XYZ file of C-alpha atoms in Angstrom:
746
model
C -0.021 -0.105 0.138
C 2.744 2.505 1.036
C 4.774 1.799 -2.154
C 2.019 2.170 -4.227
C 0.564 5.451 -2.762
C 4.451 6.714 -2.890
C 4.475 6.251 -6.547
C 1.047 8.016 -6.744
C 2.226 10.835 -4.881
C 5.376 11.339 -6.981
C 3.453 10.951 -10.279
C 1.007 13.392 -9.102
C 3.913 15.805 -8.203
C 5.610 15.559 -11.328
C 2.557 15.780 -13.329
C 0.991 18.399 -11.085
C -0.603 20.707 -13.609
C -2.218 17.799 -15.744
C -3.664 16.274 -12.476
C -4.857 19.735 -11.355
C -6.423 20.244 -14.760
C -7.980 16.735 -14.654
C -9.715 17.476 -11.405
C -10.805 21.259 -12.304
C -12.423 19.747 -15.744
C -14.032 17.036 -13.519
C -15.663 19.519 -11.505
C -16.760 21.655 -14.477
C -18.013 18.646 -16.234
C -20.139 17.544 -12.990
C -21.389 20.955 -12.605
C -22.482 21.197 -16.448
C -24.331 17.889 -16.136
C -26.061 18.896 -12.880
C -27.361 22.258 -14.320
C -29.172 20.189 -17.153
C -30.260 17.312 -14.891
C -33.950 16.636 -13.884
C -35.009 17.647 -10.476
C -34.638 15.490 -7.645
C -38.138 13.384 -6.954
C -39.773 14.497 -3.634
C -38.411 12.732 -0.648
C -39.660 9.161 -0.089
C -40.573 8.703 3.565
C -41.627 4.907 3.362
C -40.846 2.994 6.169
C -41.201 -0.713 4.866
C -41.941 -3.414 7.493
C -43.999 -1.047 9.622
C -47.757 -1.438 10.356
C -48.088 2.221 9.511
C -46.791 1.984 6.311
C -48.948 -1.335 5.552
C -51.789 0.857 6.506
C -50.707 3.576 3.963
C -50.319 1.368 1.161
C -53.844 -0.033 1.632
C -55.040 3.637 1.717
C -53.296 4.186 -1.682
C -55.103 0.932 -2.927
C -58.550 1.521 -1.523
C -58.476 5.141 -1.389
C -56.805 6.711 -4.283
C -57.865 10.104 -3.477
C -56.273 10.204 -0.079
C -52.671 11.106 -0.244
C -50.650 9.568 2.725
C -47.916 12.068 2.108
C -50.048 15.127 0.999
C -49.654 18.510 2.346
C -51.875 19.644 5.134
C -52.552 22.745 7.428
C -54.759 23.251 10.494
C -55.826 26.730 10.761
C -56.630 27.499 14.413
C -59.098 30.522 15.312
C -59.627 31.879 18.963
C -61.783 34.617 20.281
C -60.138 36.131 23.308
C -63.244 38.544 24.298
C -65.963 36.135 23.408
C -66.976 33.382 21.249
C -66.108 32.387 17.588
C -69.954 31.595 17.349
C -70.752 35.228 17.873
C -72.002 36.856 14.516
C -68.844 38.930 13.711
C -66.535 36.310 14.628
C -68.245 33.445 12.852
C -68.335 35.687 9.690
C -64.379 36.321 9.903
C -63.812 32.530 10.261
C -66.471 31.743 7.227
C -64.617 34.422 5.146
C -61.065 32.929 5.964
C -62.563 29.315 5.159
C -63.529 30.429 1.935
C -60.302 32.082 1.194
C -58.472 28.997 2.139
C -60.602 26.894 -0.326
C -59.867 29.343 -3.151
C -55.789 29.148 -2.623
C -53.857 27.305 -5.288
C -53.480 23.382 -4.830
C -56.114 23.207 -2.250
C -58.222 20.211 -2.498
C -60.534 20.502 0.443
C -61.290 22.720 3.529
C -63.377 21.653 6.346
C -65.977 24.303 7.792
C -65.693 24.093 11.753
C -69.017 24.978 12.231
C -70.592 22.396 9.944
C -68.069 19.765 11.072
C -68.350 20.409 14.901
C -64.927 21.544 15.232
C -65.538 24.151 17.831
C -64.350 23.734 21.362
C -66.885 23.349 24.248
C -66.469 26.889 25.596
C -66.923 28.194 22.013
C -63.778 30.175 21.900
C -61.752 28.093 19.666
C -62.403 26.679 16.344
C -60.148 24.971 13.536
C -60.164 24.202 10.027
C -58.303 21.343 8.050
C -56.696 22.215 4.896
C -55.869 19.513 2.514
C -53.790 19.978 -0.677
C -53.880 17.871 -3.646
C -50.082 17.593 -3.861
C -47.412 16.353 -1.739
C -45.104 18.814 0.720
C -42.407 18.888 -1.915
C -44.640 19.712 -4.625
C -46.426 22.378 -2.738
C -45.726 25.646 -4.618
C -44.514 29.027 -2.943
C -47.766 30.620 -3.951
C -50.043 28.325 -2.221
C -47.790 28.707 0.994
C -48.105 32.531 0.630
C -52.017 32.416 0.133
C -52.076 30.441 3.600
C -49.905 33.119 5.421
C -51.961 35.971 3.888
C -55.404 34.497 4.987
C -53.960 34.027 8.230
C -52.683 37.793 8.405
C -56.246 39.007 7.171
C -58.299 36.903 9.893
C -55.827 38.271 12.437
C -56.699 41.758 11.406
C -60.241 41.380 12.002
C -59.735 40.503 15.859
C -59.204 36.911 16.030
C -56.121 35.105 17.182
C -55.230 33.007 14.170
C -52.380 30.400 14.089
C -51.519 27.640 11.439
C -49.753 24.131 12.018
C -49.071 21.257 9.534
C -46.373 20.534 6.938
C -47.638 23.098 4.463
C -46.849 25.941 6.990
C -43.679 28.011 5.618
C -40.838 27.710 7.693
C -39.311 30.968 9.112
C -35.759 31.585 7.535
C -32.983 30.331 9.442
C -30.334 32.332 8.081
C -29.874 29.782 4.958
C -26.038 28.420 5.228
C -24.774 30.476 7.809
C -23.799 27.418 9.806
C -21.708 26.146 7.244
C -20.344 29.534 6.443
C -19.153 29.983 10.343
C -17.892 26.401 10.200
C -15.915 27.210 7.159
C -14.536 30.544 8.907
C -13.531 28.683 11.948
C -11.843 25.911 9.982
C -9.772 28.515 8.174
C -8.699 30.230 11.390
C -7.707 26.967 12.795
C -5.571 26.013 9.885
C -3.757 29.374 9.707
C -3.008 28.872 13.258
C -1.777 25.007 12.723
C 0.189 25.856 9.566
C 1.177 29.485 10.124
C 0.829 30.114 6.554
C -2.236 31.197 4.508
C -0.998 28.674 1.425
C -0.479 25.650 3.540
C -3.714 26.604 5.521
C -5.976 27.036 2.179
C -5.217 23.996 0.498
C -7.251 21.434 2.661
C -10.344 24.110 2.467
C -9.859 24.314 -1.406
C -9.811 20.578 -1.957
C -12.332 19.654 0.411
C -14.824 22.366 -1.325
C -13.880 20.873 -4.643
C -14.626 17.449 -3.479
C -17.924 18.457 -2.027
C -18.939 20.486 -5.088
C -18.158 17.194 -7.590
C -19.963 14.811 -5.235
C -23.061 17.076 -5.005
C -23.053 17.545 -8.751
C -22.935 13.728 -9.243
C -25.721 13.280 -6.893
C -27.990 15.675 -8.506
C -27.173 13.989 -11.747
C -28.155 10.709 -10.488
C -31.172 11.872 -8.588
C -33.746 11.316 -11.237
C -32.504 7.983 -12.794
C -31.854 6.593 -9.219
C -35.121 8.449 -7.731
C -32.821 9.991 -4.919
C -34.834 12.133 -2.531
C -33.958 15.893 -1.937
C -32.350 15.161 1.293
C -29.642 12.740 -0.011
C -26.844 15.280 -0.453
C -27.163 16.492 3.282
C -24.942 14.070 5.090
C -22.753 13.863 1.982
C -21.864 17.631 2.133
C -21.444 17.701 5.761
C -19.336 14.456 6.064
C -17.398 15.416 2.853
C -16.737 18.802 3.970
C -15.280 17.351 7.278
C -13.223 14.536 6.098
C -12.135 16.434 3.034
C -10.326 19.064 5.355
C -9.031 16.305 7.714
C -7.589 14.332 5.083
C -5.620 16.921 3.454
C -4.522 18.659 6.750
C -2.568 15.116 7.568
C -1.042 14.864 4.102
C 0.101 18.586 3.973
C 1.302 18.493 7.791
C 3.499 15.459 6.781
C 4.616 16.953 3.823
C 6.026 19.818 5.898
C 7.527 17.399 8.386
C 9.428 15.311 5.650
C 10.680 18.874 4.146
C 11.869 19.530 7.816
C 14.068 16.414 7.853
C 15.698 17.636 4.495
C 13.991 15.719 1.858
C 13.631 17.212 -1.732
C 9.912 18.528 -2.244
C 9.300 15.703 -4.500
C 10.459 13.245 -2.317
C 8.699 14.909 0.590
C 5.292 15.009 -1.337
C 5.844 11.197 -2.360
C 6.407 10.077 1.248
C 3.568 12.092 2.891
C 1.382 10.421 0.426
C 3.022 7.014 1.095
C 2.704 7.367 4.750
C -0.114 9.873 5.832
C -1.643 8.962 2.675
C -1.832 5.184 3.547
C -3.497 6.295 7.064
C -6.117 8.285 4.919
C -6.797 5.362 2.836
C -7.600 3.099 5.838
C -9.348 6.089 7.869
C -11.486 6.447 4.765
C -12.253 2.990 4.545
C -13.725 3.063 8.043
C -15.839 5.920 7.382
C -17.244 4.178 4.290
C -17.874 0.917 6.369
C -19.984 2.902 8.674
C -22.026 4.639 6.198
C -22.502 1.790 3.501
C -23.876 -0.124 6.654
C -26.730 2.255 7.075
C -29.131 0.142 4.539
C -29.176 -2.277 7.359
C -31.682 -0.131 9.341
C -34.092 -0.479 6.305
C -35.269 2.986 5.826
C -34.647 4.049 2.351
C -34.107 7.553 2.645
C -31.412 6.765 5.426
C -29.853 4.315 3.200
C -29.664 6.752 0.265
C -27.999 9.418 2.402
C -25.669 6.953 3.686
C -24.141 5.515 0.257
C -24.173 9.222 -1.054
C -21.934 10.075 1.606
C -19.877 6.941 1.409
C -19.082 7.904 -2.503
C -18.374 11.389 -0.986
C -15.795 10.052 1.349
C -14.292 7.950 -1.106
C -13.844 10.886 -3.212
C -12.083 12.845 -0.387
C -9.600 10.079 -0.110
C -8.686 10.050 -3.846
C -8.431 13.923 -3.795
C -5.931 13.609 -0.615
C -3.468 11.267 -2.557
C -3.642 12.789 -5.949
C -4.523 16.163 -5.998
C -2.980 17.390 -2.817
C 0.468 16.585 -3.840
C -0.211 18.055 -7.117
C -1.177 21.399 -5.580
C 1.909 21.130 -3.111
C 4.052 20.900 -6.268
C 2.306 23.956 -7.695
C 2.927 26.087 -4.659
C 6.754 25.280 -4.361
C 8.536 27.003 -1.887
C 5.295 28.834 -0.534
C 4.610 25.821 1.680
C 7.355 25.880 4.046
C 8.930 22.961 6.336
C 7.464 22.595 9.571
C 9.165 24.761 12.362
C 11.196 23.167 15.100
C 9.325 22.680 18.420
C 10.422 24.416 21.550
C 13.620 26.176 22.434
C 16.978 24.732 23.886
C 17.199 24.646 27.483
C 18.895 22.703 30.211
C 17.112 21.291 32.938
C 18.927 17.925 33.807
C 17.300 17.199 37.050
C 13.727 17.743 35.940
C 14.110 15.664 32.474
C 15.907 13.069 34.601
C 12.873 12.879 36.792
C 10.682 12.425 33.455
C 13.036 9.735 32.250
C 14.514 11.880 29.624
C 18.173 12.394 28.921
C 19.853 15.485 30.238
C 21.150 16.197 26.825
C 20.733 19.691 25.552
C 18.053 19.924 22.909
C 14.727 21.510 22.349
C 12.319 21.635 25.302
C 9.463 19.245 24.458
C 6.367 20.986 23.501
C 2.966 20.855 25.143
C 2.019 17.482 23.251
C 5.213 15.769 24.272
C 4.658 16.965 27.916
C 1.076 15.793 28.168
C 2.031 12.362 26.601
C 4.710 12.085 29.329
C 2.277 13.031 31.770
C -0.144 10.298 30.585
C 2.207 7.815 30.435
C 4.014 8.225 33.632
C 0.722 7.433 35.496
C -1.330 5.572 33.025
C -3.325 3.456 35.334
C -4.708 6.550 37.276
C -5.441 8.668 34.081
C -7.379 5.539 32.629
C -9.327 5.101 35.747
C -10.205 8.855 36.192
C -10.895 9.288 32.367
C -12.928 6.276 32.298
C -15.118 7.095 35.123
C -15.724 10.697 34.010
C -16.968 9.200 30.609
C -18.867 6.577 32.476
C -20.461 9.069 34.860
C -21.711 11.287 31.718
C -22.945 8.300 29.868
C -25.374 7.196 32.636
C -28.342 9.344 31.394
C -28.301 7.388 28.209
C -29.780 4.429 30.163
C -33.209 6.257 30.215
C -33.188 7.155 26.622
C -36.509 7.714 24.839
C -36.740 7.879 21.145
C -39.187 10.012 19.411
C -39.750 12.249 16.494
C -40.188 16.064 17.447
C -43.330 17.936 16.235
C -44.824 21.484 16.640
C -44.599 20.883 20.328
C -40.698 20.888 20.326
C -40.797 24.166 18.401
C -40.261 27.745 19.898
C -43.232 29.501 21.268
C -42.281 32.388 18.693
C -43.360 30.212 15.695
C -47.019 29.842 14.548
C -46.903 26.033 14.501
C -46.221 25.888 18.356
C -48.854 28.624 19.144
C -51.182 26.409 17.111
C -50.434 23.386 19.056
C -50.806 25.051 22.277
C -54.226 26.708 21.349
C -55.648 23.312 19.946
C -54.365 21.682 23.177
C -56.309 24.295 25.365
C -59.262 23.765 23.342
C -59.645 20.490 22.545
C -57.232 18.413 24.289
C -53.627 17.555 23.453
C -54.780 14.455 21.513
C -56.144 16.471 18.657
C -52.687 17.267 17.581
C -51.915 13.713 16.980
C -54.989 11.993 15.632
C -54.648 8.356 14.725
C -56.090 6.927 11.520
C -57.574 3.346 11.803
C -58.027 1.371 8.608
C -60.509 -1.398 8.953
C -60.470 -4.197 6.323
C -62.905 -7.254 6.420
C -61.742 -10.741 5.702
C -62.455 -12.280 2.283
C -66.283 -12.591 2.239
C -66.745 -10.576 5.385
C -69.107 -7.631 6.050
C -66.905 -4.586 6.052
C -69.650 -2.163 7.508
C -70.381 -4.424 10.158
C -66.837 -5.134 10.987
C -66.261 -1.441 10.794
C -68.824 -0.254 13.172
C -67.645 -2.990 15.645
C -64.234 -1.640 15.685
C -65.329 1.936 16.161
C -67.432 0.744 19.194
C -64.317 -1.281 20.676
C -61.921 1.736 20.061
C -64.360 4.204 21.692
C -64.534 1.859 24.804
C -60.606 1.861 24.923
C -59.062 3.705 27.682
C -57.088 6.570 26.299
C -59.633 7.501 23.376
C -61.197 10.766 23.275
C -63.375 10.450 20.190
C -63.922 8.383 17.039
C -65.390 9.654 13.871
C -67.875 7.558 11.980
C -66.351 5.025 9.376
C -65.801 6.201 5.934
C -66.056 3.577 3.304
C -64.748 3.468 -0.194
C -66.545 2.985 -3.247
C -66.421 -0.918 -3.161
C -67.572 -0.557 0.786
C -64.660 -3.309 1.759
C -62.310 -0.879 3.675
C -63.213 1.731 6.142
C -61.471 4.786 7.744
C -61.985 6.191 11.081
C -60.300 8.952 12.979
C -59.024 8.278 16.382
C -58.461 11.173 18.773
C -56.365 10.181 21.835
C -56.616 11.782 25.198
C -52.926 12.464 25.632
C -50.060 14.144 23.771
C -48.574 12.913 20.230
C -45.126 11.932 22.110
C -46.427 10.776 25.316
C -45.902 7.263 26.551
C -49.606 6.933 27.087
C -50.190 7.631 23.304
C -47.583 5.019 22.489
C -49.163 2.296 24.612
C -52.776 3.257 23.191
C -51.217 2.524 19.533
C -50.045 -0.679 20.714
C -53.517 -1.452 22.331
C -55.305 -0.682 19.432
C -53.109 -2.925 17.182
C -54.166 -6.006 19.464
C -56.494 -8.587 18.390
C -59.233 -7.289 20.946
C -59.943 -4.490 18.518
C -60.019 -6.341 15.174
C -62.100 -8.837 16.263
C -62.372 -12.435 14.503
C -63.423 -11.112 11.031
C -61.687 -8.048 10.399
C -58.007 -6.498 10.384
C -57.554 -3.037 11.788
C -54.360 -1.110 10.939
C -53.404 2.057 12.791
C -51.748 4.909 10.910
C -51.329 8.661 10.974
C -48.258 10.574 11.579
C -48.213 9.557 15.473
C -48.201 6.203 14.639
C -45.681 6.257 12.050
C -43.297 8.009 14.540
C -43.895 5.432 16.934
C -43.026 2.811 14.304
C -40.213 4.417 13.129
C -38.640 5.105 16.535
C -39.234 1.473 17.421
C -37.400 0.280 14.059
C -34.318 2.498 14.614
C -34.162 1.233 18.231
C -34.308 -2.126 17.171
C -31.474 -1.544 14.522
C -29.150 0.099 16.582
C -27.304 -2.978 17.932
C -27.069 -4.813 14.739
C -25.896 -1.794 13.042
C -23.167 -0.987 15.808
C -22.160 -4.703 15.927
C -21.730 -4.578 11.945
C -19.804 -1.507 11.849
C -17.428 -2.196 14.628
C -16.994 -5.630 13.630
C -15.681 -4.919 10.242
C -13.768 -1.888 11.286
C -12.105 -4.276 13.931
C -11.154 -6.737 11.123
C -9.913 -3.722 9.159
C -7.660 -2.186 11.821
C -6.301 -5.670 12.575
C -4.553 -5.277 9.152
C -3.611 -1.770 9.826
C -1.978 -2.199 13.181
C -1.115 -6.013 13.063
C -2.302 -6.325 16.428
C -5.426 -7.742 18.551
C -5.204 -5.207 21.548
C -5.232 -1.890 19.595
C -8.133 -2.514 17.512
C -10.065 -3.806 20.415
C -9.152 -0.779 22.355
C -10.214 1.484 19.697
C -13.497 -0.361 19.639
C -14.120 0.127 23.309
C -13.217 3.538 23.116
C -15.369 4.302 20.553
C -18.476 2.915 22.208
C -17.496 4.763 25.602
C -17.303 8.040 23.817
C -20.732 7.419 22.018
C -22.182 6.400 25.216
C -21.042 9.599 26.932
C -22.243 11.688 23.927
C -25.905 9.956 24.055
C -25.882 10.523 28.036
C -25.253 14.269 27.412
C -27.982 14.525 24.687
C -30.306 12.726 27.035
C -29.452 15.080 29.950
C -29.928 18.384 28.010
C -32.812 17.745 25.435
C -34.819 14.885 27.282
C -34.381 15.791 30.975
C -34.075 19.453 30.322
C -30.700 20.156 32.260
C -28.875 23.219 31.287
C -31.991 23.464 28.795
C -31.896 27.402 28.821
C -28.278 27.577 28.122
C -28.786 25.511 24.888
C -32.100 27.020 23.755
C -34.270 23.736 24.639
C -37.805 25.107 24.547
C -39.510 21.858 25.652
C -37.514 18.703 26.829
C -38.933 15.559 25.385
C -38.147 12.313 23.627
C -34.690 12.426 21.684
C -34.857 12.453 17.894
C -35.143 8.668 16.752
C -32.788 8.973 14.155
C -30.057 10.730 16.373
C -28.389 7.270 17.954
C -27.705 5.628 14.447
C -26.712 9.206 13.031
C -24.337 9.937 15.786
C -22.675 6.143 15.497
C -22.332 6.538 11.843
C -20.690 10.158 11.749
C -18.637 10.081 15.044
C -17.432 6.499 14.404
C -16.020 7.795 11.019
C -14.325 10.503 12.667
C -13.289 8.899 15.762
C -11.487 6.166 13.489
C -9.801 8.991 11.542
C -8.170 10.355 14.908
C -7.315 6.696 15.763
C -5.599 5.687 12.654
C -3.427 8.989 12.515
C -2.499 9.059 16.216
C -1.770 5.290 16.484
C -0.027 5.054 13.027
C 2.560 7.424 14.095
C 3.024 5.581 17.354
C 3.550 2.261 15.660
C 5.764 3.716 13.221
C 7.995 5.216 16.146
C 7.849 1.636 17.945
C 9.055 -0.212 14.858
C 12.015 2.164 14.647
C 13.573 1.486 18.160
C 11.090 -1.015 19.877
C 10.860 1.541 22.728
C 6.946 1.285 23.565
C 6.595 4.501 25.934
C 8.793 6.637 23.731
C 6.946 5.406 20.722
C 3.689 6.521 22.236
C 5.252 10.031 23.406
C 6.864 10.489 19.708
C 3.934 9.541 17.784
C 1.647 11.646 20.062
C 4.169 14.710 19.427
C 3.959 14.248 15.840
C 0.132 14.052 15.483
C -1.563 15.510 18.208
C -1.304 18.983 17.011
C -3.093 18.174 13.686
C -5.442 15.811 15.397
C -6.495 18.679 17.854
C -6.914 21.029 14.824
C -9.036 18.730 12.984
C -11.320 18.014 15.962
C -11.731 21.802 16.636
C -12.898 22.159 13.133
C -15.486 19.492 13.467
C -16.733 20.508 16.858
C -16.966 24.235 15.315
C -18.810 22.970 12.212
C -21.263 20.812 14.336
C -21.796 23.487 17.074
C -22.882 26.014 14.604
C -25.907 23.883 13.814
C -27.128 24.561 17.544
C -28.104 28.408 16.614
C -31.004 26.727 14.609
C -34.492 27.375 15.930
C -35.161 23.582 14.926
C -34.874 21.482 17.850
C -33.863 18.643 15.441
C -31.107 20.529 14.104
C -29.945 21.638 17.405
C -30.037 18.108 18.744
C -27.874 16.889 15.874
C -25.373 19.782 16.313
C -24.934 19.380 19.937
C -24.849 15.532 19.995
C -22.222 15.556 17.176
C -19.955 18.226 18.807
C -19.996 16.949 22.335
C -19.290 13.070 21.139
C -16.354 14.284 19.038
C -15.227 16.452 22.152
C -15.487 13.498 24.235
C -13.898 11.027 21.671
C -10.848 13.402 20.384
C -9.800 14.957 23.690
C -10.468 12.372 26.234
C -10.652 8.876 24.540
C -8.070 9.408 21.879
C -5.534 11.766 23.149
C -5.758 10.858 26.860
C -6.994 7.154 27.215
C -5.246 5.834 24.043
C -1.719 6.868 25.458
C -2.625 5.568 28.874
C -3.630 2.424 27.627
C -0.706 1.630 25.221
C 1.617 2.782 27.691
C -0.029 -0.196 30.125
C 0.274 -2.711 27.342
C 3.969 -2.034 26.339
C 5.091 -4.347 23.688
C 2.091 -6.407 24.021
C -0.060 -3.840 22.303
C 1.995 -4.239 19.030
C 1.882 -8.179 18.755
C -0.104 -10.454 16.555
C -0.588 -14.109 17.344
C 1.627 -16.350 15.286
C -1.266 -18.142 13.960
C -3.306 -15.081 12.864
C -0.098 -13.321 11.440
C 0.088 -15.822 8.509
C -3.431 -14.884 7.371
C -3.279 -11.030 8.080
C -2.235 -9.297 4.778
C 0.721 -6.899 5.225
C -0.326 -3.338 4.022
C 2.441 -1.387 5.501
C 0.702 1.716 6.560
C 3.690 3.351 8.382
C 5.739 3.133 4.999
C 8.551 0.841 6.166
C 8.925 -0.782 2.814
C 9.794 2.571 1.135
C 13.392 2.813 0.047
C 13.214 5.783 -2.057
C 16.560 7.899 -1.908
C 16.711 11.210 0.157
C 19.120 13.977 -0.103
C 22.814 12.966 0.470
C 23.555 11.991 4.020
C 19.808 11.611 4.878
C 17.836 8.624 5.826
C 16.159 6.627 2.873
C 12.596 7.066 2.140
C 10.328 5.127 4.629
C 13.071 5.341 7.499
C 11.488 7.018 10.563
C 13.504 9.961 11.561
C 13.064 10.875 15.306
C 12.277 14.709 15.627
C 13.197 14.822 19.211
C 16.989 14.920 20.276
C 16.340 13.635 23.615
C 15.994 10.123 24.116
C 14.432 7.704 27.240
C 17.068 5.892 29.077
């Protein structure tokens, strides 16, 4: 692997202009094709294998006029100084209903005075608006007409709010979070490299990779029926790993220049060593993303596969375009500066196990590594106990999908939710749809009326609508309003009860659907898929890391460390978003269940980044160990060479993810907080604290592979030990590790 990448780096450096033009041409070609491509189809939120999806499929077959994913809105009217049934108030509501019915794409509007949608005290009423298109197909003019009607009704003295998926979202600043993330990334890169050119290369290549990937996804969207949300994860992860991978290669290039290599040989050697680590780190990320189809949710599978392709593209750019751009930059990318200043402090350095020979004073990274490796057991116990303590709340994790109740009170959706809950009870915000189908030859009408009677007698049911039959009279639909809120445990229990055999009877089948039921099914499906997904991802990565490090204990330590950091990240998410701890600080309006997709999303993203940091840290440690077989010094040397770069990469990711916490959407806020805190724990506690401590405790055993297994594991040479390209006269051959520190351990 190292020899092949060494040749790749040298080729790209020598033919730098051709390689650069090739990548630029690829971006232009992808952009032209994307501009001519058909628009992406609406997002497919089908959830195969769930009862709610079975009910929707049956509705589509028996009630073709009903759109399961159709756009809807619910307009709520409230009179604060009387009843909405008063003549002037009633006239205002009727005018609003009439205007809603005349709006573009509207298929049906219910009149609250005809349907009885007026509260018992007469102060609140609501109208249900159904559009003849899906949410993705809803035109801006339709949304604007809804907003204008609400404003006109307010002007007539009513409190009017609107909820539902057809309501326009308030602007959230567009791509401000991405802009903030890029600004922080640029600042960190400038501080890390101390030069604008070296700092600009990772940003430039990461943006190029994301641009190519996004355009390719758009080109393939129509033929492969990729939803509109497919590029989201690809863009986020592509930018993240693209910066990381380029950062590692450029940093190694500057180190090789500092060791006296020519620029061409330094670029080739950087690709052969750091590039090898990039390839295997990228493979671990691809494994985590490509395994998302295991969950069984089509939209998530599409996002995972698209992101996996984007990561593979970032790896290819790092080992081809980066050396080409380094060749073009020439002397504008300078060698790494020597660390520290020359000092004499024999007593202190002797106490630390370091020779009293005059030399540069160890930097912060080396001093931290010496601190950890001198007292590894204490550091391991303290760090592990701290993460376990933070992870404790994860034991009470509750999954759900946030609705209007989680939005800030400044939004019309949240105010509409509260008005309905006050006037009609919380269950009206999450009605259930019961689909009754009689067995072959059975009486569907009798079965539907019997089912309605049994549902009405069930604890937790507020109201049940009369059955509505299809044209062939073999299927009926009933609307069931619970007495409890959509996201409550009581509503979940009610759904499971209604799906029991007691409700359906002997001659009919009752399927429960609706947004609330679908959310429950999705949460359950994701919860059941979490353990198999983690086992598959960690297991495959474990096998890959055995080949990378030629060790059993190092991959085992990497896997256990990841599980510890992901548990701590989930614990922090539960404490803040479910329990409400420090909720005011993080802008949590209403604590509630954690978003269903969050655990699997965190595992996929954080696992990839965690293995990046693991590979880049530990490969430098193993490289140093193979040089002189001194395990403790190898940990310190490897840590000193890579800690600064890993720190920069982690800080960039934390800043990018934390930028999403400024969103008003609790879903986006949760994702930003969860990813940022998990990366913080993994990078600084697990990888840069617990990893050196564990390796110091293991000593030589960390780098051993059982003899029987050694015969079966392929030699991939990530550290570049097989490289023998000549360097400058008097310098070590390519592939030989040249210690950066002039002091030595006795």
